[in-house]
Amino acid sequence: MRIAYYPGCSLKALAANFDRSARAAMGALGVELVELERWNCCGTVSSLTTDDLMRQLAPVRNLIRAQEAGERRLVTACAMCYNTLKRAALRVEAHPEELAKINAFLDEEPDYRGGVRVLHLLELLRDEVGFEAVAKRVVRPLEGLRVAPYYGCLLLRPRGVGLDDPENPSILEELVRALGAEPVDSPLKGQCCGSYHTVAHKEVVARRAHKILSEAASRGAEALISSCPLCSFNLDNRQRLIRELDGSFAPLPVLYFTELMALAFGLEEALSPEGHYVDPRPFLEERQLLRR
Amino acid sequence: MDKMGKIDLSAKELQEEVEALSGQRVFACYHCGKCTAGCPFASEMDLTPRQVLEYIMEGRVEVLNSRTIWLCAACFTCTVRCPNGIDIARVMEALRQILLRRGEDSLDLASLGEEELPQIALVAGARKLIG
Ligand code: SF4
Ligand code: SF4
């Protein structure tokens, strides 16, 4: 299967390990992620005012790129891009008069006609590849590995945009099980990590991350998985600051779900130390899930 | 920070502007406090999310001085839980926008350090905190 792929800005820079592992893991399942040509930043966050059509131009322009390529679907790995692109796609679908305005404004682009579906990689895994096929591809079952899924906000909310039950999601747990590992549940798995406050209010984020990580660790988690470069940064890199606030805090590796897949699929080269503050390799080597 | 000194808004104008920008019926709130109960930033806020609704309903323009509206990170927890269907994240955004559109930014990009941040953190921060 070939599918149009929107990497987004972070996966081209600080979260290149997310992009690399996504391509490798999906490739191993027979899914080729074909990068959209001339894509642009989606705008990252959905604007939430009623008069914000200007802010929809960036996401809609990406939908036009997909339409140009003859694609009806656009898949992304980043939870933030997913949310923003999907909200824009649903909005113009529901409000043709707004779409007409956007098309008139983007007069150097072909008109967007609607109909491009925005998907997250996890949905593709669940609904098309199937977790059974994922389990079949596993060459190194992650037996006994206790992994805490972390959803954060934008995979789940608001209702109608999220890809699972906003209060009781299970898609990441299903993936973890398919890989042979053991999911560790936490009541904070859908709680905000502090998001963009990491730019100017690191301590606020460190306090959020401290809670989320400690709760998962107290329930036996040995690692945490995420689907967002910003959540990962906050939960991983902010551990430096958490250590300053709490000397007894033990580091917890944070992986992208695609890195966990790559590991179970035996694609070790897709799991690099770059992109991680807490290097996950020593602990995986110790558990004999990674060759030294 | 006192942003109000520079902003001249009557109680009624505040209410009208919030409802117009957010598209939400603020007066549908019956103060159950569910929004506050689930807000991950409530302990860091000066006004709880429910109090923000109360201030708007009472026309208390000083709500614009609250640290709460900047701490809200639009996580949509309150949005999915409000029994009256109020999208509180939009109400918070409307309050931020009232200030941002009058030139009251809440982030000074020039003051940021050297740390390499995820690109989406910078873009999101700039979009939410700068007019
Ligand atoms: S959850 Fe809704 S009704 Fe309850 S206090 Fe908050 S805004 Fe008001
Ligand atoms: S959207 Fe804002 S007010 Fe509502 S729960 Fe999240 S941070 Fe709190």
Short mmCIF file of C-alpha atoms and ligand atoms in Angstrom, two decimals:
data_model
loop_
_atom_site.label_atom_id
_atom_site.label_comp_id
_atom_site.label_asym_id
_atom_site.label_seq_id
_atom_site.Cartn_x
_atom_site.Cartn_y
_atom_site.Cartn_z
CA MET A 1 0.00 0.00 0.00
CA ARG A 2 1.17 3.51 -0.85
CA ILE A 3 -0.28 6.43 1.04
CA ALA A 4 0.31 10.20 0.97
CA TYR A 5 2.30 11.26 4.00
CA TYR A 6 2.55 14.61 5.74
CA PRO A 7 5.65 14.62 7.98
CA GLY A 8 5.30 18.13 9.41
CA CYS A 9 8.10 20.44 10.54
CA SER A 10 9.24 18.73 13.72
CA LEU A 11 9.72 15.36 12.05
CA LYS A 12 12.08 17.06 9.61
CA ALA A 13 14.17 18.51 12.41
CA LEU A 14 14.27 17.74 16.13
CA ALA A 15 12.08 14.65 15.82
CA ALA A 16 13.80 13.12 12.78
CA ASN A 17 13.88 9.84 14.71
CA PHE A 18 10.07 9.82 14.66
CA ASP A 19 10.06 10.19 10.86
CA ARG A 20 12.78 7.58 10.38
CA SER A 21 11.15 4.98 12.60
CA ALA A 22 7.70 5.66 11.11
CA ARG A 23 8.94 5.04 7.56
CA ALA A 24 10.89 1.94 8.61
CA ALA A 25 8.13 0.37 10.69
CA MET A 26 5.38 1.08 8.17
CA GLY A 27 7.64 -0.12 5.35
CA ALA A 28 8.07 -3.42 7.17
CA LEU A 29 4.28 -3.74 7.12
CA GLY A 30 4.15 -3.11 3.39
CA VAL A 31 2.97 0.49 3.70
CA GLU A 32 5.01 3.04 1.80
CA LEU A 33 4.70 6.57 3.15
CA VAL A 34 4.93 8.85 0.12
CA GLU A 35 5.87 12.33 1.22
CA LEU A 36 3.57 15.04 -0.07
CA GLU A 37 5.25 17.45 -2.47
CA ARG A 38 5.60 21.10 -1.48
CA TRP A 39 3.84 20.70 1.85
CA ASN A 40 3.89 23.59 4.32
CA CYS A 41 3.58 23.99 8.09
CA CYS A 42 -0.01 23.27 9.12
CA GLY A 43 0.02 26.09 11.65
CA THR A 44 0.47 23.64 14.54
CA VAL A 45 -2.48 24.74 16.66
CA SER A 46 -6.05 25.19 15.58
CA SER A 47 -7.17 28.72 15.96
CA LEU A 48 -10.32 28.81 18.10
CA THR A 49 -12.07 32.02 17.19
CA THR A 50 -15.07 32.34 14.90
CA ASP A 51 -13.38 34.83 12.54
CA ASP A 52 -10.15 32.97 11.91
CA LEU A 53 -10.44 31.86 8.28
CA MET A 54 -7.00 33.28 7.62
CA ARG A 55 -5.58 30.66 9.97
CA GLN A 56 -7.16 27.87 7.91
CA LEU A 57 -5.19 28.71 4.80
CA ALA A 58 -2.09 26.80 5.87
CA PRO A 59 -3.81 23.48 6.59
CA VAL A 60 -6.12 23.76 3.56
CA ARG A 61 -3.15 24.39 1.28
CA ASN A 62 -1.81 20.99 2.31
CA LEU A 63 -5.14 19.40 1.44
CA ILE A 64 -4.83 21.02 -2.00
CA ARG A 65 -1.39 19.38 -2.38
CA ALA A 66 -2.95 15.99 -1.60
CA GLN A 67 -5.76 16.62 -4.08
CA GLU A 68 -3.21 17.57 -6.75
CA ALA A 69 -1.44 14.27 -6.21
CA GLY A 70 -4.76 12.50 -6.76
CA GLU A 71 -4.93 11.35 -3.14
CA ARG A 72 -8.11 10.94 -1.13
CA ARG A 73 -6.24 10.39 2.11
CA LEU A 74 -3.40 12.06 3.92
CA VAL A 75 -1.66 10.35 6.80
CA THR A 76 0.46 11.98 9.48
CA ALA A 77 2.36 10.72 12.51
CA CYS A 78 2.46 13.92 14.56
CA ALA A 79 -0.56 14.26 16.85
CA MET A 80 -0.55 18.04 16.56
CA CYS A 81 -0.45 18.12 12.75
CA TYR A 82 -3.14 15.44 12.72
CA ASN A 83 -5.47 17.50 14.88
CA THR A 84 -4.93 20.75 13.01
CA LEU A 85 -5.19 19.27 9.51
CA LYS A 86 -8.22 17.21 10.43
CA ARG A 87 -10.05 20.10 12.06
CA ALA A 88 -9.51 22.23 8.98
CA ALA A 89 -10.63 19.41 6.66
CA LEU A 90 -13.81 18.80 8.68
CA ARG A 91 -14.55 22.49 8.94
CA VAL A 92 -14.42 23.29 5.25
CA GLU A 93 -16.43 20.15 4.55
CA ALA A 94 -19.17 21.39 6.88
CA HIS A 95 -19.02 25.02 5.74
CA PRO A 96 -18.92 25.34 1.95
CA GLU A 97 -19.29 29.12 2.20
CA GLU A 98 -16.05 29.29 4.18
CA LEU A 99 -14.32 27.05 1.68
CA ALA A 100 -15.48 29.30 -1.15
CA LYS A 101 -13.85 32.26 0.59
CA ILE A 102 -10.64 30.35 1.17
CA ASN A 103 -10.51 29.25 -2.46
CA ALA A 104 -11.11 32.80 -3.64
CA PHE A 105 -8.30 34.02 -1.44
CA LEU A 106 -5.86 31.32 -2.54
CA ASP A 107 -6.20 32.46 -6.12
CA GLU A 108 -2.85 31.07 -7.23
CA GLU A 109 -3.83 27.58 -6.13
CA PRO A 110 -6.36 25.21 -7.68
CA ASP A 111 -9.65 25.21 -5.75
CA TYR A 112 -9.89 22.70 -2.96
CA ARG A 113 -12.94 20.54 -3.71
CA GLY A 114 -13.10 18.75 -0.37
CA GLY A 115 -12.99 15.04 0.24
CA VAL A 116 -9.42 14.50 1.46
CA ARG A 117 -9.48 12.45 4.66
CA VAL A 118 -6.84 13.16 7.27
CA LEU A 119 -5.65 10.06 9.09
CA HIS A 120 -3.22 9.35 11.88
CA LEU A 121 -0.77 6.46 11.47
CA LEU A 122 -2.39 4.75 14.45
CA GLU A 123 -5.75 4.74 12.67
CA LEU A 124 -4.14 3.26 9.60
CA LEU A 125 -2.66 0.53 11.78
CA ARG A 126 -5.91 -0.20 13.56
CA ASP A 127 -8.37 0.09 10.68
CA GLU A 128 -6.44 -1.05 7.63
CA VAL A 129 -3.26 -2.89 8.45
CA GLY A 130 -4.82 -4.43 11.55
CA PHE A 131 -3.08 -5.22 14.83
CA GLU A 132 -3.06 -8.92 13.92
CA ALA A 133 -0.84 -8.17 10.93
CA VAL A 134 1.34 -6.04 13.20
CA ALA A 135 1.70 -8.95 15.63
CA LYS A 136 2.61 -11.29 12.74
CA ARG A 137 5.44 -9.03 11.65
CA VAL A 138 7.07 -9.09 15.12
CA VAL A 139 10.43 -10.87 15.09
CA ARG A 140 11.50 -9.90 18.57
CA PRO A 141 8.49 -9.93 20.90
CA LEU A 142 8.92 -7.35 23.64
CA GLU A 143 8.02 -9.90 26.26
CA GLY A 144 7.69 -8.62 29.78
CA LEU A 145 8.41 -5.03 28.76
CA ARG A 146 6.06 -2.74 30.66
CA VAL A 147 5.17 0.26 28.53
CA ALA A 148 2.90 3.16 29.49
CA PRO A 149 0.96 4.60 26.55
CA TYR A 150 0.72 8.38 26.67
CA TYR A 151 -1.97 9.96 24.50
CA GLY A 152 -1.85 13.59 25.55
CA CYS A 153 -4.54 15.89 24.19
CA LEU A 154 -4.65 16.02 20.46
CA LEU A 155 -5.05 12.36 19.55
CA LEU A 156 -8.18 12.34 21.69
CA ARG A 157 -9.85 15.73 21.84
CA PRO A 158 -12.09 17.40 21.02
CA ARG A 159 -14.72 14.75 20.38
CA GLY A 160 -15.26 14.18 16.66
CA VAL A 161 -11.64 15.02 15.91
CA GLY A 162 -9.90 12.53 18.20
CA LEU A 163 -9.31 8.98 16.98
CA ASP A 164 -10.51 7.11 20.05
CA ASP A 165 -12.77 7.41 23.11
CA PRO A 166 -11.59 10.70 24.67
CA GLU A 167 -12.04 9.43 28.23
CA ASN A 168 -10.99 5.82 27.83
CA PRO A 169 -8.77 5.27 24.81
CA SER A 170 -7.24 1.89 23.98
CA ILE A 171 -5.55 2.12 20.57
CA LEU A 172 -2.01 2.45 21.95
CA GLU A 173 -2.63 -0.38 24.43
CA GLU A 174 -3.67 -2.60 21.52
CA LEU A 175 -0.50 -1.72 19.66
CA VAL A 176 1.68 -2.40 22.72
CA ARG A 177 0.03 -5.82 23.12
CA ALA A 178 0.48 -6.62 19.43
CA LEU A 179 4.21 -6.01 19.89
CA GLY A 180 4.32 -8.51 22.74
CA ALA A 181 4.79 -5.92 25.49
CA GLU A 182 2.57 -5.22 28.44
CA PRO A 183 0.61 -1.94 28.55
CA VAL A 184 0.67 -0.05 31.84
CA ASP A 185 -2.46 2.00 32.41
CA SER A 186 -2.34 5.43 34.03
CA PRO A 187 -5.14 7.89 34.79
CA LEU A 188 -2.89 10.65 33.48
CA LYS A 189 -2.37 9.15 30.03
CA GLY A 190 -4.64 11.74 28.42
CA GLN A 191 -3.61 14.70 30.55
CA CYS A 192 -1.81 17.65 28.97
CA CYS A 193 2.00 17.65 29.23
CA GLY A 194 2.15 21.44 29.29
CA SER A 195 2.43 21.82 25.51
CA TYR A 196 3.94 25.07 24.20
CA HIS A 197 4.50 26.39 27.71
CA THR A 198 7.83 24.64 27.33
CA VAL A 199 8.95 27.74 25.42
CA ALA A 200 8.59 30.29 28.22
CA HIS A 201 7.44 28.38 31.32
CA LYS A 202 9.63 25.33 31.58
CA GLU A 203 8.88 24.84 35.27
CA VAL A 204 5.15 24.56 34.61
CA VAL A 205 5.92 21.84 32.08
CA ALA A 206 8.40 20.12 34.38
CA ARG A 207 5.74 19.90 37.09
CA ARG A 208 3.23 18.41 34.64
CA ALA A 209 5.78 15.96 33.25
CA HIS A 210 6.90 15.00 36.75
CA LYS A 211 3.36 13.98 37.65
CA ILE A 212 2.71 12.08 34.43
CA LEU A 213 6.02 10.20 34.53
CA SER A 214 5.91 9.42 38.27
CA GLU A 215 2.38 8.10 38.00
CA ALA A 216 3.37 5.77 35.17
CA ALA A 217 6.54 4.65 36.98
CA SER A 218 4.63 3.99 40.21
CA ARG A 219 2.42 1.62 38.23
CA GLY A 220 5.44 -0.29 37.00
CA ALA A 221 6.17 1.36 33.66
CA GLU A 222 9.72 0.98 32.35
CA ALA A 223 9.19 3.24 29.36
CA LEU A 224 6.55 5.54 27.97
CA ILE A 225 5.39 5.92 24.37
CA SER A 226 4.09 9.02 22.67
CA SER A 227 2.85 10.15 19.27
CA CYS A 228 3.81 13.81 19.45
CA PRO A 229 7.20 15.52 19.17
CA LEU A 230 6.14 18.18 21.66
CA CYS A 231 4.81 15.71 24.26
CA SER A 232 7.99 13.67 23.83
CA PHE A 233 10.20 16.70 24.31
CA ASN A 234 8.32 17.75 27.42
CA LEU A 235 8.28 14.28 28.94
CA ASP A 236 11.85 13.41 27.96
CA ASN A 237 14.03 16.54 27.81
CA ARG A 238 12.34 18.21 30.75
CA GLN A 239 13.54 15.32 32.94
CA ARG A 240 16.73 17.35 33.38
CA LEU A 241 14.73 20.04 35.15
CA ILE A 242 12.64 17.46 37.03
CA ARG A 243 15.87 16.05 38.48
CA GLU A 244 16.72 19.53 39.76
CA LEU A 245 13.33 19.78 41.44
CA ASP A 246 13.31 16.23 42.77
CA GLY A 247 16.65 14.51 43.33
CA SER A 248 15.00 11.14 43.86
CA PHE A 249 13.37 11.11 40.43
CA ALA A 250 14.54 8.12 38.35
CA PRO A 251 14.85 8.69 34.58
CA LEU A 252 12.21 7.05 32.40
CA PRO A 253 12.87 6.52 28.67
CA VAL A 254 10.32 8.05 26.30
CA LEU A 255 9.93 6.51 22.84
CA TYR A 256 7.79 7.20 19.83
CA PHE A 257 5.32 4.38 19.25
CA THR A 258 7.00 3.86 15.89
CA GLU A 259 10.35 3.29 17.62
CA LEU A 260 8.78 0.57 19.72
CA MET A 261 7.42 -0.99 16.53
CA ALA A 262 10.82 -0.79 14.85
CA LEU A 263 12.38 -2.51 17.86
CA ALA A 264 9.90 -5.39 17.78
CA PHE A 265 10.29 -5.67 14.00
CA GLY A 266 14.06 -6.08 14.43
CA LEU A 267 14.84 -2.75 12.71
CA GLU A 268 17.40 -1.69 15.27
CA GLU A 269 18.95 0.93 13.07
CA ALA A 270 15.70 2.89 13.34
CA LEU A 271 16.27 3.29 17.08
CA SER A 272 19.02 5.85 17.49
CA PRO A 273 20.12 7.83 20.55
CA GLU A 274 19.47 11.07 18.66
CA GLY A 275 16.18 12.65 19.51
CA HIS A 276 16.32 11.30 23.05
CA TYR A 277 17.40 12.98 26.25
CA VAL A 278 17.16 9.74 28.24
CA ASP A 279 18.93 7.24 25.97
CA PRO A 280 16.63 4.22 25.81
CA ARG A 281 19.32 1.84 24.53
CA PRO A 282 21.17 0.86 27.72
CA PHE A 283 17.95 -0.25 29.35
CA LEU A 284 16.81 -2.12 26.26
CA GLU A 285 20.20 -3.83 26.04
CA GLU A 286 19.92 -4.82 29.66
CA ARG A 287 16.52 -6.34 28.92
CA GLN A 288 18.13 -8.11 25.96
CA LEU A 289 15.75 -6.44 23.54
CA LEU A 290 18.60 -4.70 21.76
CA ARG A 291 21.98 -6.10 20.75
CA ARG A 292 24.94 -4.39 22.35
CA MET B 1 0.92 42.25 34.81
CA ASP B 2 -1.77 44.90 34.59
CA LYS B 3 -3.02 44.83 31.04
CA MET B 4 -6.31 46.43 31.93
CA GLY B 5 -4.90 49.90 32.37
CA LYS B 6 -4.69 50.20 28.62
CA ILE B 7 -7.93 48.50 27.76
CA ASP B 8 -11.21 50.26 27.85
CA LEU B 9 -14.01 47.73 27.73
CA SER B 10 -17.40 47.89 29.44
CA ALA B 11 -18.96 44.86 31.10
CA LYS B 12 -21.37 44.47 28.22
CA GLU B 13 -18.68 44.85 25.58
CA LEU B 14 -16.63 42.16 27.28
CA GLN B 15 -19.56 39.76 27.26
CA GLU B 16 -20.46 40.51 23.67
CA GLU B 17 -16.91 40.25 22.43
CA VAL B 18 -16.29 36.94 24.20
CA GLU B 19 -19.50 35.43 22.83
CA ALA B 20 -18.82 36.70 19.31
CA LEU B 21 -15.20 35.54 19.19
CA SER B 22 -15.79 32.19 20.87
CA GLY B 23 -19.17 31.37 19.36
CA GLN B 24 -20.11 30.05 22.81
CA ARG B 25 -23.08 30.84 25.03
CA VAL B 26 -21.27 31.76 28.20
CA PHE B 27 -24.55 32.27 30.08
CA ALA B 28 -25.41 28.58 29.70
CA CYS B 29 -22.90 27.84 32.47
CA TYR B 30 -24.52 26.63 35.72
CA HIS B 31 -21.26 26.52 37.68
CA CYS B 32 -20.96 22.81 38.28
CA GLY B 33 -17.16 23.15 38.34
CA LYS B 34 -16.45 20.16 36.12
CA CYS B 35 -14.15 22.26 33.97
CA THR B 36 -12.05 23.19 36.98
CA ALA B 37 -12.02 19.66 38.35
CA GLY B 38 -10.37 18.26 35.22
CA CYS B 39 -8.08 21.15 34.32
CA PRO B 40 -4.45 20.04 34.60
CA PHE B 41 -3.32 23.63 35.22
CA ALA B 42 -5.96 24.56 37.84
CA SER B 43 -3.45 24.43 40.70
CA GLU B 44 -1.25 27.00 38.95
CA MET B 45 -4.10 29.38 38.09
CA ASP B 46 -5.28 32.47 39.95
CA LEU B 47 -8.86 32.06 38.73
CA THR B 48 -10.22 28.58 38.11
CA PRO B 49 -11.82 27.94 34.70
CA ARG B 50 -15.27 28.06 36.34
CA GLN B 51 -14.42 31.42 37.92
CA VAL B 52 -13.42 32.75 34.53
CA LEU B 53 -16.95 31.95 33.33
CA GLU B 54 -18.36 33.59 36.46
CA TYR B 55 -16.32 36.75 35.94
CA ILE B 56 -17.52 37.07 32.36
CA MET B 57 -21.15 36.54 33.40
CA GLU B 58 -20.77 39.23 36.04
CA GLY B 59 -19.09 41.52 33.54
CA ARG B 60 -15.92 41.75 35.61
CA VAL B 61 -13.43 43.05 33.08
CA GLU B 62 -10.50 42.30 35.41
CA VAL B 63 -10.76 38.71 34.16
CA LEU B 64 -8.42 39.99 31.45
CA ASN B 65 -5.69 40.39 34.08
CA SER B 66 -5.91 36.75 35.03
CA ARG B 67 -2.92 34.47 34.64
CA THR B 68 -5.40 31.69 33.91
CA ILE B 69 -6.15 32.72 30.35
CA TRP B 70 -2.45 32.41 29.45
CA LEU B 71 -1.92 29.17 31.38
CA CYS B 72 -4.75 27.44 29.54
CA ALA B 73 -3.02 25.38 26.87
CA ALA B 74 -6.21 24.47 24.98
CA CYS B 75 -6.08 20.83 26.06
CA PHE B 76 -9.87 20.50 25.53
CA THR B 77 -10.47 18.44 28.68
CA CYS B 78 -13.08 20.91 29.91
CA THR B 79 -14.50 21.13 26.41
CA VAL B 80 -15.33 17.43 26.26
CA ARG B 81 -16.75 17.41 29.80
CA CYS B 82 -18.94 20.50 30.15
CA PRO B 83 -22.52 19.27 30.66
CA ASN B 84 -23.81 22.37 28.90
CA GLY B 85 -21.68 21.93 25.83
CA ILE B 86 -19.65 25.08 26.38
CA ASP B 87 -16.31 24.90 24.59
CA ILE B 88 -14.35 26.56 27.39
CA ALA B 89 -11.09 26.35 25.45
CA ARG B 90 -12.72 28.73 22.94
CA VAL B 91 -13.79 31.08 25.73
CA MET B 92 -10.17 31.20 26.95
CA GLU B 93 -8.96 31.84 23.41
CA ALA B 94 -11.46 34.68 23.03
CA LEU B 95 -10.09 36.34 26.18
CA ARG B 96 -6.52 35.95 24.91
CA GLN B 97 -7.53 37.35 21.55
CA ILE B 98 -9.20 40.39 23.11
CA LEU B 99 -5.79 41.27 24.53
CA LEU B 100 -3.65 40.12 21.61
CA ARG B 101 -5.69 42.12 19.13
CA ARG B 102 -4.99 45.21 21.19
CA GLY B 103 -1.27 44.62 21.10
CA GLU B 104 -0.85 42.91 24.49
CA ASP B 105 1.49 40.04 23.65
CA SER B 106 2.36 37.49 26.26
CA LEU B 107 5.59 36.10 24.82
CA ASP B 108 8.77 37.92 23.91
CA LEU B 109 10.59 35.78 21.37
CA ALA B 110 13.75 37.88 21.74
CA SER B 111 14.03 36.83 25.39
CA LEU B 112 14.20 33.11 24.64
CA GLY B 113 17.43 31.25 25.28
CA GLU B 114 19.51 29.05 23.05
CA GLU B 115 17.77 25.76 23.77
CA GLU B 116 16.73 23.81 20.71
CA LEU B 117 12.98 23.30 20.93
CA PRO B 118 10.61 21.26 18.79
CA GLN B 119 9.49 23.39 15.88
CA ILE B 120 5.85 22.89 16.83
CA ALA B 121 6.51 24.31 20.31
CA LEU B 122 7.73 27.59 18.85
CA VAL B 123 5.00 27.90 16.26
CA ALA B 124 2.28 26.98 18.76
CA GLY B 125 3.65 29.37 21.38
CA ALA B 126 3.86 32.18 18.86
CA ARG B 127 0.34 31.54 17.61
CA LYS B 128 -1.23 31.44 21.05
CA LEU B 129 0.76 34.13 22.80
CA ILE B 130 1.57 36.74 20.17
CA GLY B 131 -0.99 38.84 18.30
S1 SF4 C 1 -18.23 22.58 33.19
FE1 SF4 C 1 -19.50 23.99 31.95
S2 SF4 C 1 -21.34 24.35 33.21
FE2 SF4 C 1 -19.81 23.43 34.58
S3 SF4 C 1 -18.78 25.21 35.50
FE3 SF4 C 1 -17.57 24.67 33.71
S4 SF4 C 1 -18.40 25.94 32.04
FE4 SF4 C 1 -19.90 25.99 33.70
S1 SF4 C 2 -8.66 23.72 27.84
FE1 SF4 C 2 -7.64 25.17 29.20
S2 SF4 C 2 -9.11 25.54 30.86
FE2 SF4 C 2 -9.80 23.70 29.78
S3 SF4 C 2 -8.93 22.01 30.96
FE3 SF4 C 2 -7.48 22.50 29.30
S4 SF4 C 2 -6.00 23.95 30.16
FE4 SF4 C 2 -7.81 23.88 31.54
#
